[in-house]
């Protein structure tokens, strides 16, 4: 952060002197920005976001970085199959949970011993 | 003889210069302090994963799960979940947990290309239903309270209508019920004649498109020029306030892509013209939606200055769920949940969650 020294708007100092001091403040401020931009890539991203009116931290404002064009299967077959598998996975999770709940609610009766066939 | 600048003019110019410099100094200070991390503020453990979804269970100060009545928070699948858990001391879910509830929070994650086929049935009867099942496994409570925010509220209401015995209380926050009410993204898109998403040939709707829809709601103030000018003027505010704005920006400006099929179905079932929630014509996964099955206590909260979910469209819940308690709070869509005045909403929600459930006969769903 630039040095926060005396306020250049001091009534007892001639205006021209105040103006010169103010110019020095500006130079220091711009150097500080330039230094931070050179040292920290994130700072550049944050300045870029601010120039778009956003204080979003940690990533560029949506639309400012060219996104990789999404690979879309022309027939949609493979993506559709992948999602169908995901849907099935979810149903298996639900089924497993249901069986688990039933097992806890109705534990298997203790058996007397191994069942043997005559 | 060189021309000199009159003192009054120089003084004015210097005043402008000092003001602009101080704004940039404040901006520098804000930009060089760590911003929001893009995650929730509360300690949690992941108790369930399903595709990209994570079900988070909040922990107490000793890192243990709480034992109070379970409450499930459903965030909107088109935005980040952490608006409900923004900062220590400014966390809605954290406040509810501190009040003695066993809090669960859904993070829908970020869908990929294959997830563009995810429909309402998948979200409501799949993801949401399995979260409730998991909570029952963990707590032996078959009917947690459910709190839905924005589009998460729509999912929560649909789930409740289809599985009424699985929800003990329902809270809807800024959830649009009447799609014909002026305002909001679907209505604006309808008026502009935008083509809308395709159900049969869906795309993964990019975050930039979703962002542009929000910007469409207020074309002047949300334009690049409007936003930049607004930020420039706000740089007169104290650094602490600017850090607050930055935290909010980390949520507001970080939208996620969405399933085109989900958005197409939402528009088809509940959008302007169709308005299936009010007209009683909506279907989810082939099942007709029967809101008369929603007999448990219901609280709906709207925000008076909400441009995303216009309050009249939210309060319309009373027309289809007549016993619902309708509350309108001052503030905007995000502010009432996570802003400086959000405590009014948190307190009202906690009070509602604590209220005893009066046994009412539950009519069987279709």
Short mmCIF file of C-alpha atoms in Angstrom, two decimals:
data_model
loop_
_atom_site.label_atom_id
_atom_site.label_comp_id
_atom_site.label_asym_id
_atom_site.label_seq_id
_atom_site.Cartn_x
_atom_site.Cartn_y
_atom_site.Cartn_z
CA UNK A 1 0.00 0.00 0.00
CA UNK A 2 1.39 3.44 -0.82
CA UNK A 3 2.59 5.42 2.11
CA UNK A 4 -0.30 7.30 3.70
CA UNK A 5 1.56 10.46 4.51
CA UNK A 6 0.27 13.91 5.11
CA UNK A 7 -2.85 15.10 3.42
CA UNK A 8 -1.83 17.26 0.46
CA UNK A 9 -4.89 19.42 1.05
CA UNK A 10 -3.44 21.50 3.85
CA UNK A 11 -4.64 25.05 4.01
CA UNK A 12 -1.32 26.44 5.25
CA UNK A 13 0.69 25.02 2.34
CA UNK A 14 0.60 26.81 -1.02
CA UNK A 15 -1.64 25.08 -3.52
CA UNK A 16 1.13 24.52 -6.04
CA UNK A 17 3.16 22.68 -3.42
CA UNK A 18 0.14 20.61 -2.48
CA UNK A 19 -0.36 19.77 -6.12
CA UNK A 20 3.21 18.58 -6.50
CA UNK A 21 2.86 16.40 -3.43
CA UNK A 22 -0.34 14.95 -4.81
CA UNK A 23 1.46 14.05 -8.03
CA UNK A 24 4.06 12.17 -5.98
CA UNK A 25 1.27 10.23 -4.27
CA UNK A 26 -0.07 9.24 -7.64
CA UNK A 27 3.32 8.08 -8.84
CA UNK A 28 3.76 5.93 -5.73
CA UNK A 29 0.29 4.49 -6.10
CA UNK A 30 0.80 3.55 -9.74
CA UNK A 31 4.16 2.00 -8.94
CA UNK A 32 2.54 -0.04 -6.19
CA UNK A 33 -0.08 -1.32 -8.61
CA UNK A 34 2.61 -2.09 -11.19
CA UNK A 35 4.77 -3.92 -8.64
CA UNK A 36 1.88 -6.03 -7.42
CA UNK A 37 0.84 -6.83 -10.98
CA UNK A 38 4.36 -7.98 -11.76
CA UNK A 39 4.67 -10.10 -8.62
CA UNK A 40 1.22 -11.65 -8.32
CA UNK A 41 -0.82 -13.05 -11.18
CA UNK A 42 -3.91 -13.13 -8.98
CA UNK A 43 -3.64 -9.40 -8.47
CA UNK A 44 -3.89 -8.92 -12.23
CA UNK A 45 -7.02 -11.11 -12.28
CA UNK A 46 -8.51 -9.07 -9.47
CA UNK A 47 -7.72 -5.77 -11.20
CA UNK A 48 -9.26 -7.19 -14.39
CA UNK A 49 -12.41 -8.11 -12.45
CA UNK A 50 -12.55 -4.66 -10.86
CA UNK A 51 -12.34 -3.11 -14.33
CA UNK A 52 -15.51 -5.07 -15.07
CA UNK A 53 -17.12 -3.74 -11.93
CA UNK A 54 -16.71 -6.92 -9.90
CA UNK A 55 -14.72 -7.67 -6.75
CA UNK A 56 -14.88 -11.40 -7.44
CA UNK A 57 -11.87 -13.05 -5.81
CA UNK A 58 -9.80 -15.99 -6.92
CA UNK A 59 -11.01 -16.39 -10.49
CA UNK A 60 -11.67 -14.27 -13.58
CA UNK A 61 -15.10 -12.74 -14.11
CA UNK A 62 -17.30 -15.09 -16.18
CA UNK A 63 -16.77 -14.64 -19.89
CA UNK A 64 -13.40 -12.91 -19.66
CA UNK A 65 -11.43 -16.09 -20.27
CA UNK A 66 -12.13 -18.04 -23.42
CA UNK A 67 -13.63 -21.32 -22.33
CA UNK A 68 -12.58 -24.52 -24.05
CA UNK A 69 -15.30 -25.42 -26.52
CA UNK A 70 -17.24 -28.25 -24.97
CA UNK A 71 -16.77 -31.60 -26.60
CA UNK A 72 -20.21 -32.70 -27.59
CA UNK A 73 -20.82 -35.99 -29.21
CA UNK A 74 -22.78 -35.24 -32.37
CA UNK A 75 -25.15 -38.11 -31.75
CA UNK A 76 -25.22 -37.37 -28.01
CA UNK A 77 -25.05 -41.11 -27.54
CA UNK A 78 -22.06 -41.42 -25.25
CA UNK A 79 -23.01 -38.50 -23.00
CA UNK A 80 -26.54 -39.80 -22.78
CA UNK A 81 -25.24 -43.24 -21.83
CA UNK A 82 -22.89 -41.75 -19.24
CA UNK A 83 -25.77 -39.89 -17.66
CA UNK A 84 -28.01 -42.97 -17.78
CA UNK A 85 -25.29 -44.84 -15.88
CA UNK A 86 -25.15 -42.04 -13.32
CA UNK A 87 -28.90 -42.24 -12.90
CA UNK A 88 -28.61 -45.97 -12.36
CA UNK A 89 -25.80 -45.46 -9.85
CA UNK A 90 -28.11 -43.23 -7.87
CA UNK A 91 -30.83 -45.85 -7.91
CA UNK A 92 -28.34 -48.44 -6.68
CA UNK A 93 -27.38 -46.08 -3.83
CA UNK A 94 -31.07 -45.77 -2.92
CA UNK A 95 -31.60 -49.52 -3.11
CA UNK A 96 -28.54 -50.25 -0.98
CA UNK A 97 -29.72 -47.74 1.61
CA UNK A 98 -33.20 -49.27 1.63
CA UNK A 99 -31.79 -52.75 2.16
CA UNK A 100 -29.52 -51.44 4.92
CA UNK A 101 -32.49 -49.82 6.65
CA UNK A 102 -34.55 -52.99 6.39
CA UNK A 103 -31.70 -55.07 7.76
CA UNK A 104 -31.37 -52.75 10.74
CA UNK A 105 -35.11 -52.78 11.35
CA UNK A 106 -35.56 -56.52 10.92
CA UNK A 107 -32.26 -58.18 11.80
CA UNK A 108 -32.03 -61.77 10.57
CA UNK A 109 -33.16 -64.30 13.19
CA UNK A 110 -30.24 -66.14 14.76
CA UNK A 111 -29.99 -69.54 13.15
CA UNK A 112 -29.58 -72.69 15.22
CA UNK A 113 -26.76 -73.91 13.12
CA UNK A 114 -25.78 -74.66 9.58
CA UNK A 115 -28.59 -75.94 7.45
CA UNK A 116 -27.87 -79.43 6.25
CA UNK A 117 -29.60 -81.26 3.54
CA UNK A 118 -30.59 -84.81 4.17
CA UNK B 1 4.22 35.38 -19.71
CA UNK B 2 3.03 31.90 -18.67
CA UNK B 3 -0.68 31.59 -17.90
CA UNK B 4 -1.33 30.55 -14.30
CA UNK B 5 -4.20 28.35 -13.18
CA UNK B 6 -6.49 30.23 -10.79
CA UNK B 7 -6.33 28.96 -7.20
CA UNK B 8 -10.00 28.01 -7.11
CA UNK B 9 -9.66 25.85 -10.21
CA UNK B 10 -6.49 24.23 -8.92
CA UNK B 11 -8.14 23.54 -5.58
CA UNK B 12 -11.08 21.90 -7.31
CA UNK B 13 -8.83 19.78 -9.49
CA UNK B 14 -6.81 18.70 -6.50
CA UNK B 15 -9.91 17.74 -4.57
CA UNK B 16 -10.93 15.52 -7.49
CA UNK B 17 -7.45 14.08 -7.73
CA UNK B 18 -7.25 13.25 -4.02
CA UNK B 19 -10.67 11.65 -4.09
CA UNK B 20 -9.83 9.45 -7.09
CA UNK B 21 -6.48 8.45 -5.61
CA UNK B 22 -8.03 7.50 -2.31
CA UNK B 23 -10.56 5.33 -4.13
CA UNK B 24 -7.75 3.52 -5.90
CA UNK B 25 -5.84 3.15 -2.61
CA UNK B 26 -8.91 1.58 -1.02
CA UNK B 27 -9.33 -0.69 -4.02
CA UNK B 28 -5.70 -1.77 -3.70
CA UNK B 29 -6.19 -2.57 -0.04
CA UNK B 30 -9.26 -4.68 -0.79
CA UNK B 31 -7.69 -6.49 -3.73
CA UNK B 32 -4.54 -7.43 -1.81
CA UNK B 33 -6.27 -8.94 1.22
CA UNK B 34 -7.44 -12.53 0.88
CA UNK B 35 -10.99 -12.69 -0.43
CA UNK B 36 -13.66 -15.25 0.25
CA UNK B 37 -12.38 -18.76 -0.35
CA UNK B 38 -15.45 -19.89 -2.28
CA UNK B 39 -16.41 -22.48 0.31
CA UNK B 40 -18.69 -22.57 3.31
CA UNK B 41 -17.69 -21.06 6.64
CA UNK B 42 -18.84 -23.86 8.95
CA UNK B 43 -17.07 -27.09 9.82
CA UNK B 44 -18.72 -30.03 8.12
CA UNK B 45 -18.34 -33.61 7.15
CA UNK B 46 -19.50 -35.06 3.83
CA UNK B 47 -22.06 -37.75 4.66
CA UNK B 48 -23.26 -38.59 1.16
CA UNK B 49 -22.06 -38.20 -2.42
CA UNK B 50 -24.19 -38.73 -5.50
CA UNK B 51 -22.83 -37.75 -8.92
CA UNK B 52 -21.55 -34.17 -8.27
CA UNK B 53 -23.77 -33.66 -5.21
CA UNK B 54 -22.29 -33.58 -1.73
CA UNK B 55 -24.46 -33.68 1.37
CA UNK B 56 -22.69 -31.73 4.10
CA UNK B 57 -23.45 -32.26 7.78
CA UNK B 58 -22.44 -29.37 10.00
CA UNK B 59 -20.29 -30.16 13.04
CA UNK B 60 -20.20 -28.54 16.46
CA UNK B 61 -17.19 -26.73 17.92
CA UNK B 62 -15.67 -30.06 18.98
CA UNK B 63 -15.98 -31.52 15.51
CA UNK B 64 -18.94 -33.75 16.40
CA UNK B 65 -22.29 -34.00 14.62
CA UNK B 66 -25.15 -32.32 16.42
CA UNK B 67 -28.05 -34.32 17.77
CA UNK B 68 -30.97 -31.91 17.44
CA UNK B 69 -33.84 -32.23 14.98
CA UNK B 70 -32.52 -32.60 11.43
CA UNK B 71 -32.91 -29.74 8.96
CA UNK B 72 -32.01 -30.10 5.29
CA UNK B 73 -31.04 -26.96 3.36
CA UNK B 74 -31.47 -27.11 -0.40
CA UNK B 75 -29.47 -24.48 -2.30
CA UNK B 76 -30.16 -23.54 -5.91
CA UNK B 77 -28.43 -25.82 -8.42
CA UNK B 78 -27.47 -22.86 -10.65
CA UNK B 79 -25.39 -21.12 -7.99
CA UNK B 80 -22.85 -21.97 -5.30
CA UNK B 81 -24.21 -23.42 -2.08
CA UNK B 82 -22.09 -21.29 0.23
CA UNK B 83 -24.40 -18.27 0.14
CA UNK B 84 -26.18 -20.13 2.94
CA UNK B 85 -22.90 -20.46 4.84
CA UNK B 86 -21.09 -17.28 3.87
CA UNK B 87 -18.81 -16.20 6.71
CA UNK B 88 -18.27 -17.03 10.37
CA UNK B 89 -20.97 -15.07 12.17
CA UNK B 90 -22.75 -14.45 8.87
CA UNK B 91 -23.85 -17.97 8.12
CA UNK B 92 -27.53 -18.86 7.87
CA UNK B 93 -26.94 -22.59 8.30
CA UNK B 94 -24.38 -21.88 11.04
CA UNK B 95 -26.99 -19.87 12.93
CA UNK B 96 -29.58 -22.63 12.63
CA UNK B 97 -27.02 -25.18 13.83
CA UNK B 98 -26.11 -22.97 16.79
CA UNK B 99 -29.81 -22.89 17.64
CA UNK B 100 -29.63 -26.63 18.27
CA UNK B 101 -30.51 -28.25 14.97
CA UNK B 102 -28.66 -31.02 13.15
CA UNK B 103 -28.05 -29.17 9.89
CA UNK B 104 -27.48 -30.74 6.47
CA UNK B 105 -26.65 -28.70 3.41
CA UNK B 106 -26.76 -29.78 -0.22
CA UNK B 107 -23.92 -28.73 -2.51
CA UNK B 108 -25.06 -29.70 -6.01
CA UNK B 109 -21.55 -29.17 -7.38
CA UNK B 110 -20.81 -28.26 -10.97
CA UNK B 111 -22.45 -30.34 -13.69
CA UNK B 112 -20.45 -31.61 -16.65
CA UNK B 113 -21.50 -32.25 -20.24
CA UNK B 114 -23.21 -35.57 -19.49
CA UNK B 115 -25.26 -33.93 -16.73
CA UNK B 116 -27.02 -31.76 -19.29
CA UNK B 117 -29.54 -34.62 -19.49
CA UNK B 118 -30.44 -34.28 -15.79
CA UNK B 119 -34.14 -33.49 -15.48
CA UNK B 120 -36.50 -32.52 -12.68
CA UNK B 121 -37.20 -36.16 -11.86
CA UNK B 122 -33.48 -36.76 -11.36
CA UNK B 123 -33.14 -33.77 -9.04
CA UNK B 124 -36.36 -34.28 -7.06
CA UNK B 125 -37.02 -38.02 -6.95
CA UNK B 126 -33.34 -38.89 -7.30
CA UNK B 127 -30.80 -36.57 -5.68
CA UNK B 128 -33.10 -34.94 -3.14
CA UNK B 129 -34.90 -38.13 -2.18
CA UNK B 130 -31.62 -39.92 -1.57
CA UNK B 131 -30.38 -37.07 0.65
CA UNK B 132 -33.49 -37.38 2.82
CA UNK B 133 -33.01 -41.15 2.93
CA UNK B 134 -29.41 -40.65 4.06
CA UNK B 135 -30.50 -38.26 6.80
CA UNK B 136 -32.98 -40.85 8.01
CA UNK B 137 -30.17 -43.42 8.13
CA UNK B 138 -28.07 -41.07 10.23
CA UNK B 139 -30.75 -39.78 12.57
CA UNK B 140 -33.60 -42.31 12.56
CA UNK B 141 -35.83 -39.37 11.76
CA UNK B 142 -37.82 -40.18 8.61
CA UNK B 143 -39.03 -36.62 8.11
CA UNK B 144 -36.54 -33.76 8.50
CA UNK B 145 -37.50 -30.14 8.10
CA UNK B 146 -36.56 -28.88 4.65
CA UNK B 147 -35.46 -25.33 3.82
CA UNK B 148 -35.12 -24.40 0.14
CA UNK B 149 -33.60 -21.23 -1.25
CA UNK B 150 -34.68 -19.83 -4.63
CA UNK B 151 -34.68 -22.67 -7.18
CA UNK B 152 -33.72 -25.00 -4.33
CA UNK B 153 -37.08 -24.04 -2.83
CA UNK B 154 -38.83 -25.14 -6.01
CA UNK B 155 -37.11 -28.54 -5.77
CA UNK B 156 -37.98 -28.73 -2.06
CA UNK B 157 -41.64 -27.95 -2.72
CA UNK B 158 -41.89 -30.50 -5.52
CA UNK B 159 -40.24 -33.14 -3.35
CA UNK B 160 -42.58 -32.33 -0.47
CA UNK B 161 -45.66 -32.57 -2.68
CA UNK B 162 -44.56 -35.92 -4.05
CA UNK B 163 -43.31 -37.35 -0.72
CA UNK B 164 -45.30 -35.52 1.97
CA UNK B 165 -44.62 -38.03 4.74
CA UNK B 166 -40.87 -37.41 4.35
CA UNK B 167 -40.97 -33.72 5.35
CA UNK B 168 -42.06 -32.42 8.75
CA UNK B 169 -41.82 -28.69 8.01
CA UNK B 170 -41.12 -26.79 4.83
CA UNK B 171 -39.50 -23.38 4.49
CA UNK B 172 -39.35 -21.69 1.10
CA UNK B 173 -37.11 -18.67 0.69
CA UNK B 174 -37.65 -16.41 -2.34
CA UNK B 175 -39.17 -19.28 -4.30
CA UNK B 176 -41.32 -18.30 -7.26
CA UNK B 177 -44.71 -20.00 -7.36
CA UNK B 178 -46.67 -17.91 -9.85
CA UNK B 179 -44.75 -17.87 -13.13
CA UNK B 180 -47.10 -15.32 -14.66
CA UNK B 181 -46.11 -12.54 -12.26
CA UNK B 182 -44.13 -9.80 -13.97
CA UNK B 183 -40.37 -9.95 -13.37
CA UNK B 184 -37.75 -12.63 -12.89
CA UNK B 185 -35.66 -14.43 -15.49
CA UNK B 186 -38.30 -16.71 -17.11
CA UNK B 187 -40.82 -13.87 -17.46
CA UNK B 188 -38.24 -11.47 -18.89
CA UNK B 189 -36.96 -14.12 -21.30
CA UNK B 190 -40.55 -14.85 -22.32
CA UNK B 191 -41.21 -11.16 -23.04
CA UNK B 192 -37.98 -10.84 -25.01
CA UNK B 193 -38.95 -13.88 -27.06
CA UNK B 194 -35.75 -15.75 -26.27
CA UNK B 195 -35.76 -19.25 -27.72
CA UNK B 196 -35.20 -21.03 -24.40
CA UNK B 197 -33.46 -24.32 -23.74
CA UNK B 198 -34.22 -27.54 -25.57
CA UNK B 199 -35.51 -30.51 -23.59
CA UNK B 200 -34.86 -33.09 -26.31
CA UNK B 201 -31.49 -31.80 -27.40
CA UNK B 202 -30.18 -30.13 -24.25
CA UNK B 203 -26.91 -28.32 -23.82
CA UNK B 204 -24.86 -27.67 -20.72
CA UNK B 205 -25.84 -24.03 -20.24
CA UNK B 206 -22.57 -22.12 -19.73
CA UNK B 207 -22.11 -20.00 -16.62
CA UNK B 208 -21.66 -16.93 -18.82
CA UNK B 209 -25.13 -17.42 -20.28
CA UNK B 210 -26.67 -17.75 -16.83
CA UNK B 211 -24.80 -14.65 -15.72
CA UNK B 212 -26.11 -12.75 -18.73
CA UNK B 213 -29.69 -13.70 -17.78
CA UNK B 214 -29.24 -12.13 -14.35
CA UNK B 215 -27.78 -9.05 -16.03
CA UNK B 216 -30.81 -8.95 -18.34
CA UNK B 217 -33.02 -8.25 -15.31
CA UNK B 218 -31.53 -4.79 -14.89
CA UNK B 219 -29.89 -3.93 -18.21
CA UNK B 220 -28.65 -0.51 -17.06
CA UNK B 221 -27.23 -1.20 -13.65
CA UNK B 222 -26.00 -4.68 -14.53
CA UNK B 223 -24.25 -3.64 -17.74
CA UNK B 224 -20.47 -3.40 -17.82
CA UNK B 225 -20.70 0.38 -17.66
CA UNK B 226 -23.27 0.29 -14.85
CA UNK B 227 -21.29 -2.18 -12.75
CA UNK B 228 -18.00 -0.33 -13.21
CA UNK B 229 -19.57 3.00 -12.39
CA UNK B 230 -21.26 1.52 -9.33
CA UNK B 231 -18.01 0.02 -8.04
CA UNK B 232 -16.11 3.25 -8.68
CA UNK B 233 -18.63 5.21 -6.59
CA UNK B 234 -18.66 2.59 -3.86
CA UNK B 235 -14.91 2.96 -3.42
CA UNK B 236 -15.71 5.93 -1.18
CA UNK B 237 -17.04 3.47 1.39
CA UNK B 238 -14.88 2.09 4.23
CA UNK B 239 -12.58 -0.84 3.44
CA UNK B 240 -14.56 -3.14 5.77
CA UNK B 241 -17.71 -2.48 3.77
CA UNK B 242 -15.85 -3.08 0.53
CA UNK B 243 -14.68 -6.43 1.88
CA UNK B 244 -18.34 -7.30 2.50
CA UNK B 245 -19.15 -6.37 -1.08
CA UNK B 246 -16.26 -8.51 -2.24
CA UNK B 247 -17.50 -11.49 -0.26
CA UNK B 248 -20.92 -11.15 -1.83
CA UNK B 249 -19.36 -10.75 -5.30
CA UNK B 250 -17.57 -14.04 -4.79
CA UNK B 251 -21.00 -15.66 -4.68
CA UNK B 252 -23.03 -13.45 -7.02
CA UNK B 253 -20.46 -13.39 -9.83
CA UNK B 254 -19.47 -17.04 -9.58
CA UNK B 255 -22.42 -18.83 -11.13
CA UNK B 256 -22.21 -22.43 -12.29
CA UNK B 257 -23.30 -24.08 -15.54
CA UNK B 258 -26.66 -25.80 -15.51
CA UNK B 259 -28.41 -28.73 -17.09
CA UNK B 260 -30.29 -27.48 -20.15
CA UNK B 261 -32.88 -30.21 -19.75
CA UNK B 262 -33.62 -29.12 -16.17
CA UNK B 263 -34.06 -25.48 -17.19
CA UNK B 264 -36.20 -26.44 -20.20
CA UNK B 265 -38.46 -28.56 -18.01
CA UNK B 266 -38.77 -25.88 -15.33
CA UNK B 267 -39.76 -23.36 -17.97
CA UNK B 268 -42.15 -25.78 -19.66
CA UNK B 269 -43.88 -26.73 -16.41
CA UNK B 270 -43.80 -23.53 -14.36
CA UNK B 271 -42.89 -20.68 -16.71
CA UNK B 272 -45.09 -17.83 -17.95
CA UNK B 273 -48.16 -19.03 -19.78
CA UNK B 274 -47.93 -22.59 -18.50
CA UNK B 275 -47.68 -21.66 -14.82
CA UNK B 276 -48.24 -25.25 -13.75
CA UNK B 277 -47.75 -24.61 -10.04
CA UNK B 278 -50.76 -22.29 -9.87
CA UNK B 279 -52.85 -24.06 -12.51
CA UNK B 280 -52.16 -27.49 -11.05
CA UNK B 281 -51.06 -28.90 -14.38
CA UNK B 282 -47.42 -29.67 -13.62
CA UNK B 283 -45.82 -33.11 -13.73
CA UNK B 284 -42.54 -34.38 -12.36
CA UNK B 285 -41.19 -37.65 -13.67
CA UNK B 286 -44.60 -38.44 -15.16
CA UNK B 287 -46.38 -37.94 -11.81
CA UNK B 288 -48.93 -35.13 -11.56
CA UNK B 289 -48.05 -32.55 -8.94
CA UNK B 290 -50.58 -32.42 -6.14
CA UNK B 291 -49.91 -29.47 -3.84
CA UNK B 292 -52.91 -30.38 -1.67
CA UNK B 293 -50.63 -33.11 -0.28
CA UNK B 294 -48.56 -30.39 1.37
CA UNK B 295 -50.25 -30.37 4.78
CA UNK B 296 -47.28 -29.93 7.10
CA UNK B 297 -46.43 -26.44 8.42
CA UNK B 298 -45.08 -24.26 5.63
CA UNK B 299 -43.32 -20.90 5.81
CA UNK B 300 -42.62 -18.83 2.70
CA UNK B 301 -40.46 -15.71 2.85
CA UNK B 302 -40.20 -13.20 0.03
CA UNK B 303 -37.95 -10.15 -0.33
CA UNK B 304 -39.64 -6.82 -1.00
CA UNK B 305 -36.94 -5.67 -3.46
CA UNK B 306 -36.36 -9.01 -5.16
CA UNK B 307 -35.86 -8.70 -8.92
CA UNK B 308 -34.97 -12.37 -9.41
CA UNK B 309 -38.02 -13.84 -7.66
CA UNK B 310 -40.62 -11.04 -7.57
CA UNK B 311 -42.35 -11.03 -4.16
CA UNK B 312 -45.86 -11.25 -5.59
CA UNK B 313 -44.89 -14.42 -7.43
CA UNK B 314 -43.41 -15.85 -4.22
CA UNK B 315 -46.33 -14.93 -1.96
CA UNK B 316 -48.69 -16.62 -4.42
CA UNK B 317 -47.98 -19.82 -2.49
CA UNK B 318 -50.99 -18.92 -0.36
CA UNK B 319 -53.24 -19.63 -3.37
CA UNK B 320 -52.11 -23.25 -3.65
CA UNK B 321 -51.08 -24.00 -0.06
CA UNK B 322 -53.66 -21.99 1.92
CA UNK B 323 -52.32 -22.83 5.37
CA UNK B 324 -48.82 -21.55 4.50
CA UNK B 325 -47.46 -18.68 6.53
CA UNK B 326 -46.42 -15.89 4.19
CA UNK B 327 -43.80 -13.36 5.27
CA UNK B 328 -42.34 -10.49 3.26
CA UNK B 329 -39.11 -8.95 4.51
CA UNK B 330 -37.37 -5.79 3.37
CA UNK B 331 -34.33 -6.42 1.19
CA UNK B 332 -33.28 -8.12 -2.01
CA UNK B 333 -32.95 -11.70 -3.20
CA UNK B 334 -29.49 -12.27 -1.75
CA UNK B 335 -29.48 -9.67 1.00
CA UNK B 336 -32.29 -11.22 3.03
CA UNK B 337 -30.38 -14.50 3.25
CA UNK B 338 -26.77 -13.38 3.52
CA UNK B 339 -26.70 -9.60 3.85
CA UNK B 340 -26.30 -7.39 6.88
CA UNK B 341 -30.03 -7.53 7.59
CA UNK B 342 -30.34 -11.28 7.11
CA UNK B 343 -30.75 -11.92 10.83
CA UNK B 344 -34.46 -11.12 10.55
CA UNK B 345 -34.89 -14.04 8.17
CA UNK B 346 -32.67 -16.36 10.21
CA UNK B 347 -34.58 -15.61 13.42
CA UNK B 348 -37.95 -16.07 11.73
CA UNK B 349 -36.84 -19.39 10.24
CA UNK B 350 -35.47 -20.70 13.55
CA UNK B 351 -38.66 -19.69 15.32
CA UNK B 352 -40.68 -21.58 12.71
CA UNK B 353 -38.45 -24.67 12.90
CA UNK B 354 -38.90 -24.72 16.68
CA UNK B 355 -42.68 -24.45 16.54
CA UNK B 356 -44.49 -27.68 17.40
CA UNK B 357 -45.90 -29.67 14.51
CA UNK B 358 -49.65 -30.01 14.80
CA UNK B 359 -50.75 -33.41 13.63
CA UNK B 360 -52.82 -33.03 10.51
CA UNK B 361 -54.07 -35.87 8.37
CA UNK B 362 -51.88 -36.18 5.34
CA UNK B 363 -53.79 -36.82 2.19
CA UNK B 364 -52.22 -39.44 0.06
CA UNK B 365 -50.46 -38.16 -3.01
CA UNK B 366 -51.46 -39.28 -6.44
#
